[in-house]
Amino acid sequence: MSSLLPVYKKWGITPVKAKGAWLTAADGKEYLDFTSGIGVLNLGHGHEEVMEEVQAQLAKFWHTSNLFQLPIQEEVASQLALLSGLDKVFFCNSGAEANEAALKLARRATGKTNIITCRQSFHGRTFAAMAATGQSSIHTGFGPILEGFSYLPFNDLDAFEKEMDDSTAAVLVEVIQGEGGVIPGTESFLAGLTKLCQKHDALLIIDEVQTGNGRTGYPFAYLKYEHVNPDIVTTAKGLGNGLPIGAVMAREGLDQAFSAGVHGSTFGGNPISLAASKAVVAKMADETFLAEVREKSAWFMEELKKLAERTSVIKEIRGDGFMIGLEMQTDSAPYIMSLQEKNLLTLTAGANVVRLLPPLTVTKEELSIALEKISEVCEIESLTL
Ligand SMILES: Cc1ncc(COP(=O)(O)O)c(C=O)c1O
């Protein structure tokens, strides 16, 4: 019997090693891993440059504290500022922590309390991140939920126009709702939120925990759109390619609200995670690498759409870059299990969605293997319907 609290429904797979897009289990099975540790291993398992940076840092020292001068923090922060177009960076350990910090920063900087987020959003499991999450099932049993949060329909700019006023402190939004079902935000919605926030002196916070770090073929997904200008961006997951790290990027001026002693984290910005991030942000600055990600993922998406036309079991293919959702006509769980039996690892998201998050380094050959397996499973399911 397990001594772990059963908050995760575990698969019967025990990993023993992993490299690139492949994971080997204790029973010798080789899986094509399109979960990437739930959108974390954007550069794949055991990425050489990440490994070299981490090993070099391990050999020097592991932890001091944020009281010391740590040039690696400055280096990664300035690279993140450059990539995001924002100015100041705070490091923490996870996506939920990044959102907690962003929400605290927004309240303190604006002096206002009202935060608007979207229905079906996901922002994390801590109290403020949970309150920001627009899914009642995630709140159940944890009340009282932190006050000051309201939820509006995603992609419905009119609803935001009606609800927002000068008491709005911030809007928190994902560019593509990940856990909610891989639902892309429209450019007009996100650009409209930028304008509404400016009008009401509210802050636009974009949660790039899952969409960031190259996942959509851009360093951050909002960078695809010219008129989407966040005041604060949060990220985590892919930023450490498997080591725990989160970051909040904020525009100049907001740092006044986060002076010494106002917020902090013992482990946030630790040199080991930052060594991994150093390799990740270097890749994010490599336009040739990102162009390849966009090209490979567009091809894969097209192939999936062709497949969807051939089968009756897929309702819709959605997403951008390597953040892809296959909305099935029925519950996605049996498809995920059938794919797993064929050695392809995938995830759920929202209702009826099979989510594919392959590493950005995946090859066309590996994508073709996945297409074949998905096609086989769809054919079997079509026959049994
Ligand atoms: C968009 C988004 N925000 C926040 C989180 C929470 O991140 P973490 O699990 O690192 O706290 C997630 C995790 O799935 C996420 O997808």
GROMACS .gro file of C-alpha atoms and ligand atoms in nm:
model
  401
    1MET     CA    1   0.000   0.000   0.000
    2SER     CA    2   0.125   0.346  -0.092
    3SER     CA    3   0.215   0.603   0.174
    4LEU     CA    4   0.140   0.885  -0.070
    5LEU     CA    5  -0.176   1.092  -0.038
    6PRO     CA    6  -0.376   0.985  -0.342
    7VAL     CA    7  -0.406   1.326  -0.514
    8TYR     CA    8  -0.284   1.180  -0.843
    9LYS     CA    9  -0.438   0.890  -1.029
   10LYS     CA   10  -0.112   0.718  -1.120
   11TRP     CA   11  -0.040   0.518  -1.434
   12GLY     CA   12   0.118   0.174  -1.409
   13ILE     CA   13   0.445   0.293  -1.562
   14THR     CA   14   0.774   0.311  -1.371
   15PRO     CA   15   1.028   0.518  -1.563
   16VAL     CA   16   1.391   0.405  -1.545
   17LYS     CA   17   1.545   0.633  -1.806
   18ALA     CA   18   1.447   0.892  -2.062
   19LYS     CA   19   1.612   1.076  -2.350
   20GLY     CA   20   1.466   1.324  -2.596
   21ALA     CA   21   1.106   1.225  -2.665
   22TRP     CA   22   1.150   0.868  -2.536
   23LEU     CA   23   1.090   0.716  -2.195
   24THR     CA   24   1.192   0.364  -2.094
   25ALA     CA   25   0.993   0.183  -1.826
   26ALA     CA   26   1.107  -0.077  -1.575
   27ASP     CA   27   0.936  -0.351  -1.779
   28GLY     CA   28   1.152  -0.257  -2.079
   29LYS     CA   29   0.873  -0.081  -2.273
   30GLU     CA   30   0.981   0.224  -2.476
   31TYR     CA   31   0.725   0.504  -2.481
   32LEU     CA   32   0.704   0.806  -2.708
   33ASP     CA   33   0.645   1.072  -2.446
   34PHE     CA   34   0.404   1.341  -2.566
   35THR     CA   35   0.335   1.455  -2.209
   36SER     CA   36   0.681   1.611  -2.154
   37GLY     CA   37   0.627   1.592  -1.778
   38ILE     CA   38   0.301   1.791  -1.828
   39GLY     CA   39   0.446   2.057  -2.053
   40VAL     CA   40   0.775   2.087  -1.867
   41LEU     CA   41   1.045   1.913  -2.073
   42ASN     CA   42   1.019   2.150  -2.368
   43LEU     CA   43   1.373   2.063  -2.475
   44GLY     CA   44   1.315   1.693  -2.416
   45HIS     CA   45   1.449   1.452  -2.156
   46GLY     CA   46   1.821   1.472  -2.080
   47HIS     CA   47   1.891   1.772  -2.305
   48GLU     CA   48   2.270   1.805  -2.339
   49GLU     CA   49   2.300   2.182  -2.293
   50VAL     CA   50   2.071   2.182  -1.991
   51MET     CA   51   2.264   1.893  -1.843
   52GLU     CA   52   2.600   2.065  -1.895
   53GLU     CA   53   2.484   2.388  -1.730
   54VAL     CA   54   2.330   2.202  -1.434
   55GLN     CA   55   2.632   1.975  -1.385
   56ALA     CA   56   2.868   2.272  -1.395
   57GLN     CA   57   2.662   2.450  -1.129
   58LEU     CA   58   2.630   2.135  -0.916
   59ALA     CA   59   3.006   2.114  -0.906
   60LYS     CA   60   3.036   2.477  -0.785
   61PHE     CA   61   2.767   2.517  -0.515
   62TRP     CA   62   2.399   2.429  -0.479
   63HIS     CA   63   2.235   2.685  -0.257
   64THR     CA   64   2.329   2.996  -0.071
   65SER     CA   65   2.023   3.225  -0.044
   66ASN     CA   66   1.885   3.537  -0.200
   67LEU     CA   67   2.100   3.744   0.036
   68PHE     CA   68   2.401   3.676  -0.189
   69GLN     CA   69   2.503   3.821  -0.524
   70LEU     CA   70   2.416   3.552  -0.779
   71PRO     CA   71   2.523   3.656  -1.130
   72ILE     CA   72   2.330   3.364  -1.282
   73GLN     CA   73   2.005   3.522  -1.153
   74GLU     CA   74   2.095   3.852  -1.318
   75GLU     CA   75   2.185   3.673  -1.640
   76VAL     CA   76   1.861   3.475  -1.670
   77ALA     CA   77   1.649   3.771  -1.552
   78SER     CA   78   1.795   4.004  -1.812
   79GLN     CA   79   1.740   3.742  -2.083
   80LEU     CA   80   1.377   3.696  -1.972
   81ALA     CA   81   1.328   4.073  -1.970
   82LEU     CA   82   1.468   4.090  -2.322
   83LEU     CA   83   1.250   3.803  -2.447
   84SER     CA   84   0.929   3.927  -2.284
   85GLY     CA   85   0.975   4.299  -2.346
   86LEU     CA   86   0.919   4.354  -1.973
   87ASP     CA   87   1.169   4.488  -1.723
   88LYS     CA   88   1.189   4.323  -1.382
   89VAL     CA   89   1.187   3.958  -1.280
   90PHE     CA   90   1.107   3.770  -0.958
   91PHE     CA   91   1.202   3.402  -0.932
   92CYS     CA   92   1.002   3.141  -0.741
   93ASN     CA   93   0.952   2.765  -0.768
   94SER     CA   94   0.630   2.688  -0.957
   95GLY     CA   95   0.345   2.819  -1.166
   96ALA     CA   96   0.110   2.863  -0.873
   97GLU     CA   97   0.375   3.057  -0.683
   98ALA     CA   98   0.437   3.279  -0.985
   99ASN     CA   99   0.066   3.357  -1.003
  100GLU     CA  100   0.050   3.418  -0.626
  101ALA     CA  101   0.332   3.669  -0.658
  102ALA     CA  102   0.172   3.835  -0.962
  103LEU     CA  103  -0.162   3.873  -0.783
  104LYS     CA  104   0.004   4.013  -0.471
  105LEU     CA  105   0.203   4.253  -0.689
  106ALA     CA  106  -0.112   4.363  -0.874
  107ARG     CA  107  -0.303   4.437  -0.553
  108ARG     CA  108  -0.016   4.621  -0.391
  109ALA     CA  109   0.077   4.820  -0.703
  110THR     CA  110  -0.279   4.930  -0.786
  111GLY     CA  111  -0.415   4.959  -0.432
  112LYS     CA  112  -0.724   4.778  -0.568
  113THR     CA  113  -0.852   4.429  -0.492
  114ASN     CA  114  -1.079   4.310  -0.774
  115ILE     CA  115  -0.928   4.050  -1.002
  116ILE     CA  116  -1.110   3.914  -1.305
  117THR     CA  117  -1.017   3.579  -1.457
  118CYS     CA  118  -1.184   3.346  -1.707
  119ARG     CA  119  -1.419   3.054  -1.669
  120GLN     CA  120  -1.246   2.723  -1.733
  121SER     CA  121  -0.909   2.885  -1.657
  122PHE     CA  122  -0.639   2.713  -1.453
  123HIS     CA  123  -0.386   2.907  -1.250
  124GLY     CA  124  -0.271   2.664  -0.979
  125ARG     CA  125  -0.362   2.502  -0.648
  126THR     CA  126  -0.249   2.745  -0.378
  127PHE     CA  127  -0.519   2.962  -0.221
  128ALA     CA  128  -0.493   3.271  -0.445
  129ALA     CA  129  -0.411   3.072  -0.760
  130MET     CA  130  -0.703   2.843  -0.681
  131ALA     CA  131  -0.933   3.141  -0.627
  132ALA     CA  132  -0.815   3.275  -0.964
  133THR     CA  133  -0.897   2.942  -1.128
  134GLY     CA  134  -1.242   2.966  -1.286
  135GLN     CA  135  -1.349   2.608  -1.220
  136SER     CA  136  -1.581   2.541  -0.929
  137SER     CA  137  -1.472   2.175  -0.912
  138ILE     CA  138  -1.124   2.294  -0.810
  139HIS     CA  139  -1.269   2.508  -0.526
  140THR     CA  140  -1.490   2.236  -0.380
  141GLY     CA  141  -1.426   2.171  -0.012
  142PHE     CA  142  -1.164   2.444   0.026
  143GLY     CA  143  -1.382   2.739   0.124
  144PRO     CA  144  -1.387   3.016   0.215
  145ILE     CA  145  -1.229   3.100  -0.119
  146LEU     CA  146  -1.017   3.416  -0.120
  147GLU     CA  147  -1.234   3.720  -0.187
  148GLY     CA  148  -1.212   3.961  -0.475
  149PHE     CA  149  -1.218   3.722  -0.771
  150SER     CA  150  -1.479   3.706  -1.045
  151TYR     CA  151  -1.498   3.491  -1.357
  152LEU     CA  152  -1.611   3.579  -1.707
  153PRO     CA  153  -1.641   3.372  -2.023
  154PHE     CA  154  -1.314   3.327  -2.214
  155ASN     CA  155  -1.299   3.507  -2.552
  156ASP     CA  156  -1.603   3.720  -2.463
  157LEU     CA  157  -1.474   4.076  -2.475
  158ASP     CA  158  -1.821   4.225  -2.432
  159ALA     CA  159  -1.856   4.053  -2.095
  160PHE     CA  160  -1.528   4.211  -1.981
  161GLU     CA  161  -1.631   4.550  -2.117
  162LYS     CA  162  -1.950   4.535  -1.909
  163GLU     CA  163  -1.786   4.408  -1.589
  164MET     CA  164  -1.463   4.610  -1.577
  165ASP     CA  165  -1.449   4.951  -1.413
  166ASP     CA  166  -1.197   5.159  -1.223
  167SER     CA  167  -1.217   4.921  -0.926
  168THR     CA  168  -1.059   4.643  -1.135
  169ALA     CA  169  -0.705   4.574  -1.016
  170ALA     CA  170  -0.613   4.317  -1.277
  171VAL     CA  171  -0.724   4.071  -1.538
  172LEU     CA  172  -0.546   3.735  -1.534
  173VAL     CA  173  -0.568   3.528  -1.851
  174GLU     CA  174  -0.404   3.238  -2.038
  175VAL     CA  175  -0.325   3.280  -2.409
  176ILE     CA  176  -0.442   2.922  -2.463
  177GLN     CA  177  -0.642   2.765  -2.183
  178GLY     CA  178  -0.443   2.449  -2.115
  179GLU     CA  179  -0.602   2.243  -1.840
  180GLY     CA  180  -0.940   2.388  -1.944
  181GLY     CA  181  -0.926   2.195  -2.272
  182VAL     CA  182  -0.661   2.353  -2.501
  183ILE     CA  183  -0.881   2.649  -2.598
  184PRO     CA  184  -0.696   2.926  -2.783
  185GLY     CA  185  -0.771   3.286  -2.693
  186THR     CA  186  -0.849   3.500  -2.997
  187GLU     CA  187  -0.618   3.784  -3.091
  188SER     CA  188  -0.908   4.033  -3.076
  189PHE     CA  189  -0.999   3.917  -2.724
  190LEU     CA  190  -0.644   3.945  -2.591
  191ALA     CA  191  -0.579   4.278  -2.766
  192GLY     CA  192  -0.916   4.403  -2.639
  193LEU     CA  193  -0.821   4.310  -2.282
  194THR     CA  194  -0.499   4.510  -2.323
  195LYS     CA  195  -0.704   4.819  -2.415
  196LEU     CA  196  -0.964   4.768  -2.141
  197CYS     CA  197  -0.692   4.733  -1.877
  198GLN     CA  198  -0.529   5.054  -1.998
  199LYS     CA  199  -0.865   5.233  -1.988
  200HIS     CA  200  -0.936   5.130  -1.628
  201ASP     CA  201  -0.582   5.154  -1.490
  202ALA     CA  202  -0.588   4.780  -1.432
  203LEU     CA  203  -0.300   4.541  -1.493
  204LEU     CA  204  -0.308   4.274  -1.760
  205ILE     CA  205  -0.145   3.959  -1.624
  206ILE     CA  206  -0.079   3.683  -1.875
  207ASP     CA  207  -0.028   3.334  -1.737
  208GLU     CA  208   0.234   3.171  -1.961
  209VAL     CA  209   0.303   2.884  -1.724
  210GLN     CA  210   0.207   2.628  -1.988
  211THR     CA  211   0.216   2.832  -2.311
  212GLY     CA  212   0.558   2.986  -2.243
  213ASN     CA  213   0.915   2.884  -2.309
  214GLY     CA  214   0.870   2.798  -2.675
  215ARG     CA  215   0.566   2.573  -2.640
  216THR     CA  216   0.378   2.761  -2.916
  217GLY     CA  217   0.687   2.839  -3.124
  218TYR     CA  218   0.744   3.177  -2.954
  219PRO     CA  219   0.933   3.248  -2.632
  220PHE     CA  220   0.591   3.348  -2.491
  221ALA     CA  221   0.264   3.288  -2.674
  222TYR     CA  222   0.142   3.650  -2.656
  223LEU     CA  223   0.446   3.760  -2.859
  224LYS     CA  224   0.270   3.628  -3.168
  225TYR     CA  225   0.028   3.922  -3.140
  226GLU     CA  226   0.133   4.279  -3.198
  227HIS     CA  227  -0.133   4.449  -2.985
  228VAL     CA  228  -0.128   4.223  -2.680
  229ASN     CA  229   0.078   4.404  -2.417
  230PRO     CA  230   0.075   4.254  -2.067
  231ASP     CA  231   0.197   4.442  -1.760
  232ILE     CA  232   0.290   4.118  -1.587
  233VAL     CA  233   0.371   3.773  -1.726
  234THR     CA  234   0.406   3.457  -1.521
  235THR     CA  235   0.580   3.139  -1.627
  236ALA     CA  236   0.716   2.811  -1.484
  237LYS     CA  237   0.698   2.454  -1.628
  238GLY     CA  238   0.936   2.467  -1.930
  239LEU     CA  239   1.154   2.736  -1.778
  240GLY     CA  240   1.364   2.477  -1.591
  241ASN     CA  241   1.315   2.189  -1.837
  242GLY     CA  242   1.240   1.961  -1.540
  243LEU     CA  243   1.392   2.150  -1.248
  244PRO     CA  244   1.146   2.350  -1.037
  245ILE     CA  245   1.137   2.719  -1.116
  246GLY     CA  246   0.879   2.990  -1.175
  247ALA     CA  247   0.916   3.353  -1.274
  248VAL     CA  248   0.717   3.674  -1.270
  249MET     CA  249   0.810   3.936  -1.528
  250ALA     CA  250   0.678   4.287  -1.467
  251ARG     CA  251   0.699   4.619  -1.640
  252GLU     CA  252   0.910   4.903  -1.505
  253GLY     CA  253   0.740   5.093  -1.226
  254LEU     CA  254   0.566   4.794  -1.072
  255ASP     CA  255   0.888   4.711  -0.886
  256GLN     CA  256   0.808   5.003  -0.652
  257ALA     CA  257   0.541   4.778  -0.498
  258PHE     CA  258   0.786   4.494  -0.431
  259SER     CA  259   1.057   4.652  -0.221
  260ALA     CA  260   1.284   4.455   0.015
  261GLY     CA  261   1.092   4.240   0.262
  262VAL     CA  262   0.754   4.264   0.086
  263HIS     CA  263   0.770   3.926  -0.086
  264GLY     CA  264   1.021   3.643  -0.108
  265SER     CA  265   1.105   3.276  -0.144
  266THR     CA  266   1.384   3.073   0.017
  267PHE     CA  267   1.440   2.850  -0.284
  268GLY     CA  268   1.320   3.089  -0.554
  269GLY     CA  269   1.605   3.166  -0.792
  270ASN     CA  270   1.822   2.882  -0.668
  271PRO     CA  271   2.135   2.837  -0.881
  272ILE     CA  272   2.065   2.477  -0.986
  273SER     CA  273   1.724   2.553  -1.139
  274LEU     CA  274   1.864   2.872  -1.285
  275ALA     CA  275   2.147   2.681  -1.453
  276ALA     CA  276   1.880   2.480  -1.636
  277SER     CA  277   1.692   2.802  -1.717
  278LYS     CA  278   2.008   2.955  -1.857
  279ALA     CA  279   2.014   2.684  -2.126
  280VAL     CA  280   1.638   2.719  -2.182
  281VAL     CA  281   1.642   3.096  -2.232
  282ALA     CA  282   1.940   3.063  -2.467
  283LYS     CA  283   1.724   2.835  -2.682
  284MET     CA  284   1.435   3.081  -2.661
  285ALA     CA  285   1.662   3.346  -2.811
  286ASP     CA  286   1.746   3.115  -3.102
  287GLU     CA  287   1.507   3.221  -3.381
  288THR     CA  288   1.618   2.932  -3.606
  289PHE     CA  289   1.516   2.683  -3.336
  290LEU     CA  290   1.177   2.852  -3.286
  291ALA     CA  291   1.112   2.875  -3.661
  292GLU     CA  292   1.172   2.499  -3.681
  293VAL     CA  293   0.927   2.442  -3.395
  294ARG     CA  294   0.664   2.647  -3.580
  295GLU     CA  295   0.727   2.463  -3.907
  296LYS     CA  296   0.720   2.111  -3.754
  297SER     CA  297   0.415   2.183  -3.540
  298ALA     CA  298   0.220   2.340  -3.830
  299TRP     CA  299   0.288   2.029  -4.039
  300PHE     CA  300   0.180   1.802  -3.750
  301MET     CA  301  -0.138   2.004  -3.694
  302GLU     CA  302  -0.226   1.978  -4.064
  303GLU     CA  303  -0.174   1.602  -4.057
  304LEU     CA  304  -0.394   1.575  -3.747
  305LYS     CA  305  -0.664   1.779  -3.919
  306LYS     CA  306  -0.651   1.545  -4.219
  307LEU     CA  307  -0.682   1.252  -3.981
  308ALA     CA  308  -0.981   1.417  -3.810
  309GLU     CA  309  -1.155   1.438  -4.149
  310ARG     CA  310  -1.109   1.063  -4.200
  311THR     CA  311  -1.256   0.959  -3.865
  312SER     CA  312  -1.583   1.027  -3.693
  313VAL     CA  313  -1.444   1.008  -3.339
  314ILE     CA  314  -1.257   1.343  -3.342
  315LYS     CA  315  -1.472   1.653  -3.308
  316GLU     CA  316  -1.204   1.920  -3.338
  317ILE     CA  317  -0.827   1.974  -3.344
  318ARG     CA  318  -0.718   2.288  -3.155
  319GLY     CA  319  -0.411   2.466  -3.027
  320ASP     CA  320  -0.094   2.628  -3.146
  321GLY     CA  321   0.263   2.507  -3.183
  322PHE     CA  322   0.315   2.194  -2.978
  323MET     CA  323   0.021   2.259  -2.747
  324ILE     CA  324  -0.247   2.056  -2.919
  325GLY     CA  325  -0.589   1.930  -2.816
  326LEU     CA  326  -0.793   1.663  -2.990
  327GLU     CA  327  -1.150   1.708  -2.878
  328MET     CA  328  -1.312   1.368  -2.907
  329GLN     CA  329  -1.684   1.304  -2.948
  330THR     CA  330  -1.680   1.115  -2.617
  331ASP     CA  331  -1.468   1.085  -2.300
  332SER     CA  332  -1.097   1.109  -2.385
  333ALA     CA  333  -0.979   0.868  -2.111
  334PRO     CA  334  -1.025   0.546  -2.313
  335TYR     CA  335  -0.829   0.699  -2.603
  336ILE     CA  336  -0.545   0.797  -2.372
  337MET     CA  337  -0.533   0.443  -2.234
  338SER     CA  338  -0.544   0.287  -2.586
  339LEU     CA  339  -0.261   0.518  -2.698
  340GLN     CA  340  -0.066   0.418  -2.390
  341GLU     CA  341  -0.108   0.052  -2.481
  342LYS     CA  342   0.047   0.147  -2.816
  343ASN     CA  343   0.336   0.315  -2.629
  344LEU     CA  344   0.231   0.676  -2.694
  345LEU     CA  345   0.193   0.888  -2.379
  346THR     CA  346  -0.066   1.168  -2.392
  347LEU     CA  347  -0.271   1.372  -2.142
  348THR     CA  348  -0.627   1.479  -2.075
  349ALA     CA  349  -0.748   1.840  -2.065
  350GLY     CA  350  -1.098   1.960  -1.988
  351ALA     CA  351  -1.384   1.746  -2.108
  352ASN     CA  352  -1.319   1.490  -2.384
  353VAL     CA  353  -0.981   1.633  -2.487
  354VAL     CA  354  -0.663   1.435  -2.560
  355ARG     CA  355  -0.377   1.679  -2.507
  356LEU     CA  356  -0.047   1.644  -2.691
  357LEU     CA  357   0.257   1.824  -2.550
  358PRO     CA  358   0.557   1.671  -2.728
  359PRO     CA  359   0.901   1.817  -2.665
  360LEU     CA  360   0.987   2.101  -2.903
  361THR     CA  361   1.287   1.895  -3.013
  362VAL     CA  362   1.065   1.613  -3.147
  363THR     CA  363   1.155   1.497  -3.498
  364LYS     CA  364   0.918   1.461  -3.794
  365GLU     CA  365   0.987   1.089  -3.781
  366GLU     CA  366   0.866   1.075  -3.421
  367LEU     CA  367   0.565   1.287  -3.509
  368SER     CA  368   0.484   1.043  -3.790
  369ILE     CA  369   0.502   0.750  -3.547
  370ALA     CA  370   0.257   0.934  -3.319
  371LEU     CA  371   0.022   1.008  -3.611
  372GLU     CA  372   0.015   0.642  -3.701
  373LYS     CA  373  -0.071   0.538  -3.346
  374ILE     CA  374  -0.342   0.805  -3.312
  375SER     CA  375  -0.485   0.699  -3.647
  376GLU     CA  376  -0.491   0.332  -3.541
  377VAL     CA  377  -0.665   0.411  -3.213
  378CYS     CA  378  -0.923   0.632  -3.385
  379GLU     CA  379  -0.995   0.360  -3.638
  380ILE     CA  380  -1.046   0.096  -3.368
  381GLU     CA  381  -1.273   0.329  -3.172
  382SER     CA  382  -1.470   0.425  -3.487
  383LEU     CA  383  -1.540   0.057  -3.546
  384THR     CA  384  -1.655  -0.004  -3.191
  385LEU     CA  385  -1.885   0.298  -3.178
  386LIG     C1  386  -0.171   2.793  -1.704
  386LIG     C2  387  -0.121   2.734  -1.576
  386LIG     N1  388  -0.100   2.814  -1.470
  386LIG     C3  389  -0.057   2.765  -1.353
  386LIG     C4  390  -0.031   2.632  -1.336
  386LIG     C5  391   0.018   2.581  -1.203
  386LIG     O1  392   0.152   2.550  -1.214
  386LIG     P1  393   0.223   2.460  -1.099
  386LIG     O2  394   0.163   2.325  -1.108
  386LIG     O3  395   0.369   2.465  -1.136
  386LIG     O4  396   0.195   2.527  -0.970
  386LIG     C6  397  -0.050   2.544  -1.443
  386LIG     C7  398  -0.026   2.400  -1.427
  386LIG     O5  399  -0.073   2.318  -1.500
  386LIG     C8  400  -0.097   2.596  -1.566
  386LIG     O6  401  -0.118   2.517  -1.671
   0.00000   0.00000   0.00000
